[in-house]
PDB file of C-alpha atoms in Angstrom:
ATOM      1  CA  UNK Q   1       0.000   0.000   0.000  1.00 63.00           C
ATOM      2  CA  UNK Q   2       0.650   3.954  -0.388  1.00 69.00           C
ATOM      3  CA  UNK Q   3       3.154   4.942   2.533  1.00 89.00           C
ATOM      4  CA  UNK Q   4       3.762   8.360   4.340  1.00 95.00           C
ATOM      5  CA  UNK Q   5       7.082   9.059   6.099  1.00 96.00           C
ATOM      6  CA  UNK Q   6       7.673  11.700   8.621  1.00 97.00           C
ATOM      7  CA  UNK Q   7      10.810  13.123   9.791  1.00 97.00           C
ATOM      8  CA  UNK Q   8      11.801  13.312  12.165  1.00 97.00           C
ATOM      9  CA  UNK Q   9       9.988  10.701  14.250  1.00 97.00           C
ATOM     10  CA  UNK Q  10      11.150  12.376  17.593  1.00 97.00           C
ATOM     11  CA  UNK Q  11      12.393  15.851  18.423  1.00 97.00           C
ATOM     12  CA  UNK Q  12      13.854  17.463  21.565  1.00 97.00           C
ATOM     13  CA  UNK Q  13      14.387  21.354  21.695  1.00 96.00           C
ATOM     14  CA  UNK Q  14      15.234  24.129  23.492  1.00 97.00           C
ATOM     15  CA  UNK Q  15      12.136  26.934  24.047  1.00 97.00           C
ATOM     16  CA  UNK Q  16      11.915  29.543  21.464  1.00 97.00           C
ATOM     17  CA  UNK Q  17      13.052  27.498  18.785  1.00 97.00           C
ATOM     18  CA  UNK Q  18      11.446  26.886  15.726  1.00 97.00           C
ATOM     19  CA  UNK Q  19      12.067  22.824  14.369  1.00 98.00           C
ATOM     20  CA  UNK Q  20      10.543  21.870  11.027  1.00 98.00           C
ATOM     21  CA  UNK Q  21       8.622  18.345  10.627  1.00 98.00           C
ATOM     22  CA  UNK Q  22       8.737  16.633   6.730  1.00 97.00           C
ATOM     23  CA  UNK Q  23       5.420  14.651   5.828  1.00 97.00           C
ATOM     24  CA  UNK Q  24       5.858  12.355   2.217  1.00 96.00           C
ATOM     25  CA  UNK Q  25       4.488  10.602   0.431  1.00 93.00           C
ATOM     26  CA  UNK Q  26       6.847   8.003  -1.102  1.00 91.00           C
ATOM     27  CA  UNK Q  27       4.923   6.245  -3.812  1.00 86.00           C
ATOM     28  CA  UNK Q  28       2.124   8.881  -4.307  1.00 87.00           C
ATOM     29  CA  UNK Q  29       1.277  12.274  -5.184  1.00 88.00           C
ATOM     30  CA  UNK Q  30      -0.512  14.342  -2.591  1.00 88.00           C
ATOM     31  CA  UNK Q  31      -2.468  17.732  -3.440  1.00 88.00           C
ATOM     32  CA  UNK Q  32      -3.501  17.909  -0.157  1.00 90.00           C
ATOM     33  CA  UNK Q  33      -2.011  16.836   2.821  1.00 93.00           C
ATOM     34  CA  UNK Q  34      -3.482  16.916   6.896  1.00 94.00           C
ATOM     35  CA  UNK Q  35      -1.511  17.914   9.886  1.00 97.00           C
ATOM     36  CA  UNK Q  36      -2.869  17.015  13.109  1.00 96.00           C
ATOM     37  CA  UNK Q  37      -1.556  17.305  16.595  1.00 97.00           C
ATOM     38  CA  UNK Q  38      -2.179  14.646  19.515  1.00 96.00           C
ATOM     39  CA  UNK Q  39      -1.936  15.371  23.360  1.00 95.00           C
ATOM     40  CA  UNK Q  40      -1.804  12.662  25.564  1.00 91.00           C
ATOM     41  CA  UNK Q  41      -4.611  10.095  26.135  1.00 88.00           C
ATOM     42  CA  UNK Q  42      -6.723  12.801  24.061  1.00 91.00           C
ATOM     43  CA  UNK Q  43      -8.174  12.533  20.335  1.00 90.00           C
ATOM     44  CA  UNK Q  44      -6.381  13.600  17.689  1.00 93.00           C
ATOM     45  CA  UNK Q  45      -7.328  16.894  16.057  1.00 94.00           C
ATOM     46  CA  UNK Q  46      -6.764  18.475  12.764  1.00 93.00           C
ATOM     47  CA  UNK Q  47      -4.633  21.299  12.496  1.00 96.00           C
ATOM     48  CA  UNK Q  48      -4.920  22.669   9.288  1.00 95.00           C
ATOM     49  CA  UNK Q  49      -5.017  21.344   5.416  1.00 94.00           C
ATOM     50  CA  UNK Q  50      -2.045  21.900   3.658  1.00 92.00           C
ATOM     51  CA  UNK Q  51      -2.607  22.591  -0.245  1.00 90.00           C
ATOM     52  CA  UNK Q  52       0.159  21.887  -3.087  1.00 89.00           C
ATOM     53  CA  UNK Q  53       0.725  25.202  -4.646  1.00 86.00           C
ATOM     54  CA  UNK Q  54      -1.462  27.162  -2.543  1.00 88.00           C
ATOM     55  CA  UNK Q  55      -1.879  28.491   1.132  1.00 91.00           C
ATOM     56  CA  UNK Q  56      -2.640  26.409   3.724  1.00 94.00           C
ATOM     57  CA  UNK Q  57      -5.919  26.254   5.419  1.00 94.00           C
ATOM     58  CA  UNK Q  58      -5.974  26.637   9.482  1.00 96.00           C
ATOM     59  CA  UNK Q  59      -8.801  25.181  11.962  1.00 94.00           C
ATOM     60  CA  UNK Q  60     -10.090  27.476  14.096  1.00 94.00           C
ATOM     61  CA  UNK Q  61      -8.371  27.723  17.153  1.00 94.00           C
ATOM     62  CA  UNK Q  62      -4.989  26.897  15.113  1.00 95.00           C
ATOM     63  CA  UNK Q  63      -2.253  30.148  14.767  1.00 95.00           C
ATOM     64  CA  UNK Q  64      -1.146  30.293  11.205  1.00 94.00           C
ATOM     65  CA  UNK Q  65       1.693  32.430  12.265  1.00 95.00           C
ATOM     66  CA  UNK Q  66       2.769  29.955  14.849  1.00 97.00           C
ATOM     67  CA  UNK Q  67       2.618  26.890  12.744  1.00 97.00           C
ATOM     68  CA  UNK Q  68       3.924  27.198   9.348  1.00 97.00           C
ATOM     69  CA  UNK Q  69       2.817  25.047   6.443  1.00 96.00           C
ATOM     70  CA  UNK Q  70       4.324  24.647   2.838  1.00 93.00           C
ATOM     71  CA  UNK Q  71       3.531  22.121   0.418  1.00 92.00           C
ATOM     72  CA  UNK Q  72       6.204  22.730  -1.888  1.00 85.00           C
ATOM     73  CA  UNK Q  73       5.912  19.786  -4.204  1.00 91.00           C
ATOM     74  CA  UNK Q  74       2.945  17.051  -4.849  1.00 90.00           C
ATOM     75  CA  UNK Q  75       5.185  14.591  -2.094  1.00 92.00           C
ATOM     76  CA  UNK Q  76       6.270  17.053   0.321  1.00 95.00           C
ATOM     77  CA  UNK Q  77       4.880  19.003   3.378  1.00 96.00           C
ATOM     78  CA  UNK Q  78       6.686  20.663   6.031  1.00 97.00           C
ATOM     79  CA  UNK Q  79       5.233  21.877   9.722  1.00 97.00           C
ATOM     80  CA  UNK Q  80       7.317  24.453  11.295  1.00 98.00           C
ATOM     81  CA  UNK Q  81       6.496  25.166  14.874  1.00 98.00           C
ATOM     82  CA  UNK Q  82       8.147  28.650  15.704  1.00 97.00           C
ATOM     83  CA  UNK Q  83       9.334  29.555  19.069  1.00 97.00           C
ATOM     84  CA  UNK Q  84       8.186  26.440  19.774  1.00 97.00           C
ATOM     85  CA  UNK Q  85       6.975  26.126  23.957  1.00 97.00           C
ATOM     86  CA  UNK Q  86       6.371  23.765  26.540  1.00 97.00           C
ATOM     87  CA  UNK Q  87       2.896  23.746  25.751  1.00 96.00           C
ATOM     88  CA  UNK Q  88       3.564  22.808  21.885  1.00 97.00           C
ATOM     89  CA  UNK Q  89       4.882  19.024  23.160  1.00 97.00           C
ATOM     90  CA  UNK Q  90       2.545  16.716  21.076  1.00 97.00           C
ATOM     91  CA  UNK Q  91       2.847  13.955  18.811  1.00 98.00           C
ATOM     92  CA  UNK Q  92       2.295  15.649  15.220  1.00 98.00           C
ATOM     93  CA  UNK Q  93       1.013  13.136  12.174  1.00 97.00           C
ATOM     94  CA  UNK Q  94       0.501  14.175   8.754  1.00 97.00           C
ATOM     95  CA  UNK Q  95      -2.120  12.262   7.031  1.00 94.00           C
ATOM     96  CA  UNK Q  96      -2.338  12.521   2.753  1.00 92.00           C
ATOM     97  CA  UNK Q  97      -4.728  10.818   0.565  1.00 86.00           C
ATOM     98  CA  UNK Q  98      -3.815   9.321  -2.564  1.00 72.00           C
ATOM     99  CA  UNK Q  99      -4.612  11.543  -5.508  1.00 66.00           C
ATOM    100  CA  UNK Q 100      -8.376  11.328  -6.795  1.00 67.00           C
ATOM    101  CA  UNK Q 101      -9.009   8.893  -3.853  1.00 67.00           C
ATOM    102  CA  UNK Q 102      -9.501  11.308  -1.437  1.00 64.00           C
ATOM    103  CA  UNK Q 103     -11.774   8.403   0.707  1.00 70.00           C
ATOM    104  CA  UNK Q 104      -8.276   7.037   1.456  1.00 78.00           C
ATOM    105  CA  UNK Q 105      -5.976   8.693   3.824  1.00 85.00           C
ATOM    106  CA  UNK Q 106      -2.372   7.401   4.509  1.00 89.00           C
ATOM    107  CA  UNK Q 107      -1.064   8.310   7.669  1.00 93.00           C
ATOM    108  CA  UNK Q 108       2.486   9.147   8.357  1.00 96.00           C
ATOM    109  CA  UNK Q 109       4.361   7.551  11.543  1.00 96.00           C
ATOM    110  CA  UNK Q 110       4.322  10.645  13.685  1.00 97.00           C
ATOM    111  CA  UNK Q 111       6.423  13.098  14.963  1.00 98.00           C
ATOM    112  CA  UNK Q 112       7.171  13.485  18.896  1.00 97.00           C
ATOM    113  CA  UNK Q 113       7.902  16.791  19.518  1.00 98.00           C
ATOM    114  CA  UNK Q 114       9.384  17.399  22.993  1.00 98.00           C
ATOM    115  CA  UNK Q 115       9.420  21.177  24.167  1.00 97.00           C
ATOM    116  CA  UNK Q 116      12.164  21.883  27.212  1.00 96.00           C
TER     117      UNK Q 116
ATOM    118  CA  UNK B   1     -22.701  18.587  19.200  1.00 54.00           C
ATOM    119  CA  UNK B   2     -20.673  15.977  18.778  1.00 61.00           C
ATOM    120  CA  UNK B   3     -19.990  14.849  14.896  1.00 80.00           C
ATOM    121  CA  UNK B   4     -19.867  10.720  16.421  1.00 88.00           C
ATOM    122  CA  UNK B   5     -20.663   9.370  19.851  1.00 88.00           C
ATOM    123  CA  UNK B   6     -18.322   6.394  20.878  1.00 91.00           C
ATOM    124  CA  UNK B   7     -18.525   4.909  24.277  1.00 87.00           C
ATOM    125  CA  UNK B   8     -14.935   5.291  25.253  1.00 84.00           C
ATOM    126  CA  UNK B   9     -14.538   2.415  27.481  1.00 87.00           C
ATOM    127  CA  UNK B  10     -12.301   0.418  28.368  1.00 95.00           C
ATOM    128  CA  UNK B  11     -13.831  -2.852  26.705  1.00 96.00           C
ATOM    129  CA  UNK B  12     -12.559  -5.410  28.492  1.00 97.00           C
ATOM    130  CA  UNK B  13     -12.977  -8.679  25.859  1.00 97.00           C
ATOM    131  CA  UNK B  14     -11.611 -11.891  26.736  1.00 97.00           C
ATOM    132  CA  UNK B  15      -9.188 -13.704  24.376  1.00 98.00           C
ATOM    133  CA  UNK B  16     -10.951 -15.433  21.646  1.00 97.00           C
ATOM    134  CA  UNK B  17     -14.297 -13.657  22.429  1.00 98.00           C
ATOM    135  CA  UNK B  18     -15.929 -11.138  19.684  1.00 97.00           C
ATOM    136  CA  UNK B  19     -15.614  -7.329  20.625  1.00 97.00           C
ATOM    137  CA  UNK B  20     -18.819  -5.339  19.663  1.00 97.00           C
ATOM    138  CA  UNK B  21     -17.826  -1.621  18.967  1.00 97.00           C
ATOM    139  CA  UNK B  22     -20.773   1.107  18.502  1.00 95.00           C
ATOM    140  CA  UNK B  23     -20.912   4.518  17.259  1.00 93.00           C
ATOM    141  CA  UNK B  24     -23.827   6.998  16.598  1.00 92.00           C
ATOM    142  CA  UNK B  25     -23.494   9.890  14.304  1.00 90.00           C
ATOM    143  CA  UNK B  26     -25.221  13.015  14.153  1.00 88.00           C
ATOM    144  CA  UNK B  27     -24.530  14.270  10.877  1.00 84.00           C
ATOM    145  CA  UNK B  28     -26.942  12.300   8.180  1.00 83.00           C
ATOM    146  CA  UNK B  29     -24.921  14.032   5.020  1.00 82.00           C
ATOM    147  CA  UNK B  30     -22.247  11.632   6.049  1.00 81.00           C
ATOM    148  CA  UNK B  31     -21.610   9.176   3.814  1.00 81.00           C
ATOM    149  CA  UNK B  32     -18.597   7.517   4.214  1.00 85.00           C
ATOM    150  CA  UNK B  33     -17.167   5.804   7.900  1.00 90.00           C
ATOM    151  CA  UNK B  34     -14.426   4.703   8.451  1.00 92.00           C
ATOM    152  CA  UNK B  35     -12.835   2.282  11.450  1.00 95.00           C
ATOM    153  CA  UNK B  36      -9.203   3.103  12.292  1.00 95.00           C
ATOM    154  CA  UNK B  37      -7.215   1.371  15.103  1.00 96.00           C
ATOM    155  CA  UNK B  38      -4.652   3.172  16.738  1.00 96.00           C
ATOM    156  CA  UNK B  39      -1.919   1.724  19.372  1.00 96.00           C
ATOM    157  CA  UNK B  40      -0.616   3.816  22.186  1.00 93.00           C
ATOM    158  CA  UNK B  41       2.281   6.305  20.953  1.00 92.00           C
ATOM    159  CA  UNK B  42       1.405   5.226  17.267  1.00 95.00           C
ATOM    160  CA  UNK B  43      -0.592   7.112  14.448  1.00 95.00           C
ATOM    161  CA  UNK B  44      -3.488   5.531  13.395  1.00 94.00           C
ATOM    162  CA  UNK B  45      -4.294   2.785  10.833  1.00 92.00           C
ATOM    163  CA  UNK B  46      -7.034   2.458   8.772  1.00 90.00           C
ATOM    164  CA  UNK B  47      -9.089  -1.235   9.060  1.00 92.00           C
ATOM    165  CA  UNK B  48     -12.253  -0.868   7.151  1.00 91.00           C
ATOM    166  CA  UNK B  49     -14.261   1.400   4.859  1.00 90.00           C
ATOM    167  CA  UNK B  50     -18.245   1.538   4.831  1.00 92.00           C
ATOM    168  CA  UNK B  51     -19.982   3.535   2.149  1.00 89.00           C
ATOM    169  CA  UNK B  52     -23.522   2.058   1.886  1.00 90.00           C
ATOM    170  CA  UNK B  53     -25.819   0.558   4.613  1.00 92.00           C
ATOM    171  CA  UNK B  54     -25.137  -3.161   5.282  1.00 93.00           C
ATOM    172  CA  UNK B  55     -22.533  -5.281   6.312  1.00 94.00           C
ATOM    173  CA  UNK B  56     -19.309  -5.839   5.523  1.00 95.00           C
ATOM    174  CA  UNK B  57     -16.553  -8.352   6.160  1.00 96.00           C
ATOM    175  CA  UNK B  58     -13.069  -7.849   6.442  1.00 95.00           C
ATOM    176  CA  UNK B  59     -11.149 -11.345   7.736  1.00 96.00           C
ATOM    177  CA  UNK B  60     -12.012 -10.729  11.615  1.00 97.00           C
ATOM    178  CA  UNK B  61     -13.381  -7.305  11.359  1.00 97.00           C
ATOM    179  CA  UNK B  62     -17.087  -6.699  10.163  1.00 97.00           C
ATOM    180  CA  UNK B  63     -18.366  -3.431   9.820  1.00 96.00           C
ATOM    181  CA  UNK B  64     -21.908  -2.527   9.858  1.00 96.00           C
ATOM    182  CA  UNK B  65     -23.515   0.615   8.564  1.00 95.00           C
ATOM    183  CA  UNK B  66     -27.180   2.025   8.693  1.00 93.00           C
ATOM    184  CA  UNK B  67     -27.599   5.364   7.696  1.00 91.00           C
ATOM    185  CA  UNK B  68     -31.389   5.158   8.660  1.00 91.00           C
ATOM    186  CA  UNK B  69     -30.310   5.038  12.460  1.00 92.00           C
ATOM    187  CA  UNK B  70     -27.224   6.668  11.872  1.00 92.00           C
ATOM    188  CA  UNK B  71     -25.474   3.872  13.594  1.00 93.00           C
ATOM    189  CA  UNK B  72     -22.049   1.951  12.237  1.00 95.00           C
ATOM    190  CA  UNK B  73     -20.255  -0.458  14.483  1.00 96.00           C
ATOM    191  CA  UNK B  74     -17.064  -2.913  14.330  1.00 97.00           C
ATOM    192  CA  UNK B  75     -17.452  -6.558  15.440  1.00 97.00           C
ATOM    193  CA  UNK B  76     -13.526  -8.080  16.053  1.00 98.00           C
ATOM    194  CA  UNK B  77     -13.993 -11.540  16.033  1.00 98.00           C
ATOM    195  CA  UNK B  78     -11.648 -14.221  17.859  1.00 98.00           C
ATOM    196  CA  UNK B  79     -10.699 -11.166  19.514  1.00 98.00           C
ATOM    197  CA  UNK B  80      -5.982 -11.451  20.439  1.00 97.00           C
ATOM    198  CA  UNK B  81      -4.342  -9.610  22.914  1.00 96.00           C
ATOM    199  CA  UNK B  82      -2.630  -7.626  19.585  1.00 96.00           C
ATOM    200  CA  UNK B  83      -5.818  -6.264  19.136  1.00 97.00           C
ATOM    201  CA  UNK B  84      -6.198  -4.054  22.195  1.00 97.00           C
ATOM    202  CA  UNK B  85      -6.023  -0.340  21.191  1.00 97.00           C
ATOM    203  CA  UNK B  86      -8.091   2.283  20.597  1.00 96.00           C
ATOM    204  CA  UNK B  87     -10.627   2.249  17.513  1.00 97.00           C
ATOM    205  CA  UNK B  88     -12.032   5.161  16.216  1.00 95.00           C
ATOM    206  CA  UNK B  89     -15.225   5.816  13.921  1.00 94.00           C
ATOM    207  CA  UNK B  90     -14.235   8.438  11.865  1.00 91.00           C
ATOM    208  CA  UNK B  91     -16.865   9.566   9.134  1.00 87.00           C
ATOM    209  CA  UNK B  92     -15.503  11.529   6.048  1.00 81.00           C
ATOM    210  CA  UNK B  93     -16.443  15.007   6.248  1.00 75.00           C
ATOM    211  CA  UNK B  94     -15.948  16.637   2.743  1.00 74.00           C
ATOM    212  CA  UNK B  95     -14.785  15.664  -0.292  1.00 69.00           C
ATOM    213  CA  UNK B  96     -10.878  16.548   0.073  1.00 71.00           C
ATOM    214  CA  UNK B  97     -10.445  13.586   2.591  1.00 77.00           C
ATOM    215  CA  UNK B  98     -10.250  15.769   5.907  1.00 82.00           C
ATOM    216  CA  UNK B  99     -11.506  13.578   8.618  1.00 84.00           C
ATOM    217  CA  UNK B 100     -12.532  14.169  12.725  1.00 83.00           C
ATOM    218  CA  UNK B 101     -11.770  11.678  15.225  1.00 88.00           C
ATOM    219  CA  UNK B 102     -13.256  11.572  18.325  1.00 87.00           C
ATOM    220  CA  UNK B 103     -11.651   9.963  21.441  1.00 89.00           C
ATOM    221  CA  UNK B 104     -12.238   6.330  20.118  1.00 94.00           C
ATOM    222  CA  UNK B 105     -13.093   3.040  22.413  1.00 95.00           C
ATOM    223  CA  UNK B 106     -10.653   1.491  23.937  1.00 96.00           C
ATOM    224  CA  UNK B 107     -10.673  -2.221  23.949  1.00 97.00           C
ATOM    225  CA  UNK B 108      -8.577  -4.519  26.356  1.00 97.00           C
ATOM    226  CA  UNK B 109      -8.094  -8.095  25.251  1.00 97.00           C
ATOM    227  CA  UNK B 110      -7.058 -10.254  28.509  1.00 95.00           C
ATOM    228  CA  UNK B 111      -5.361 -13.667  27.441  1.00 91.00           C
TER     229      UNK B 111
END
């Protein structure tokens, strides 16, 4: 089946700095990929749609300034937490459907991002 | 409102038994469900579609849609310890693939 990858899977920084998180798709093109963010022992929720070519599109609730999304090519998406906190510690998974089968989502691995 | 009601458990199921999983939707423009398992610290995998009312049989897993109720569930039959995680009814809410999960029910197989 399709695959996602993330990178990288786990992340420790320092507060105030910004760390970048790669979602592809390896065998598939992607128009549209999902970011969401998981606390623990909670649900995950969806952070905003990232579009190939175009801006991405923020839930409510979700800082656009604070995480930055680019979807540069149809196999690449990049989160960027900036001055990343404490409070931003969460396991981040991009999601993409294949192209034209958007009823089928492939989800990447994660990413555990650890604030200190 | 809630966009799917699962009870979140913990269903305990005994090794070998069949776990019965519900979920009620409120939405009745949903079309498509979906039943994703997800393991502690992992993302989550996808184990069956359901598009139209009925059954449907996947090896062990049987889904179960009617849109009249608004009701799907997930029957895991000959139910393994590998199978305890969380599983989440996740309906497909527009037509670029974005998805909501809820919290999921968490089922506990004891050997």
């Amino acid at each position: 089946g399709a695959v996602v990858s993330q990178h990288p899977s786990r992340v420790i920084c320092k507060s105030g700095t910004s760390v970048k998180i790669e979602c592809r798709s390896l065998d598939f093109q992607a128009t549209t990929m999902f970011w969401y963010r998981q606390f623990p022992k909670q649900s995950l929720m969806l952070m905003a749609t990232s579009n190939e070519g175009s801006k991405a599109t923020y839930e409510q609730g979700v800082e656009k300034d604070k995480f930055l999304i680019n979807h540069a090519s149809l196999t690449l998406s990049t989160l960027t937490v900036t001055s990343a906190h404490p409070e931003d510690s969460s396991f981040y998974i991009c999601s993409a459907p294949a192209r034209g089968h958007q009823d089928t989502q492939y989800f990447g691995p994660g990413t555990r991002l650890t604030v200190l | 409102q809630k966009e799917v009601e699962q009870n979140s458990g913990p269903l305990s199921v005994p090794e070998g038994a069949i776990a019965s999983l519900n979920c009620t939707y409120s939405d009745r423009g949903s079309q498509s469900f979906f039943w994703y398992r997800q393991y502690s610290g992992k993302s989550p995998e996808l184990i069956m579609s359901i598009y139209s009312n009925g059954d449907k049989e996947d090896g062990r897993f049987t889904a179960q849609l009617n849109k009249a109720s608004q009701y799907v569930s997930l029957l895991i039959r000959d139910s393994q310890p590998s199978d305890s995680a969380t599983y989440l009814c996740v309906p497909l809410t527009d037509s670029w693939g974005k998805l909501q999960f809820g919290a999921g029910t968490q089922v506990v197989v004891t050997p």
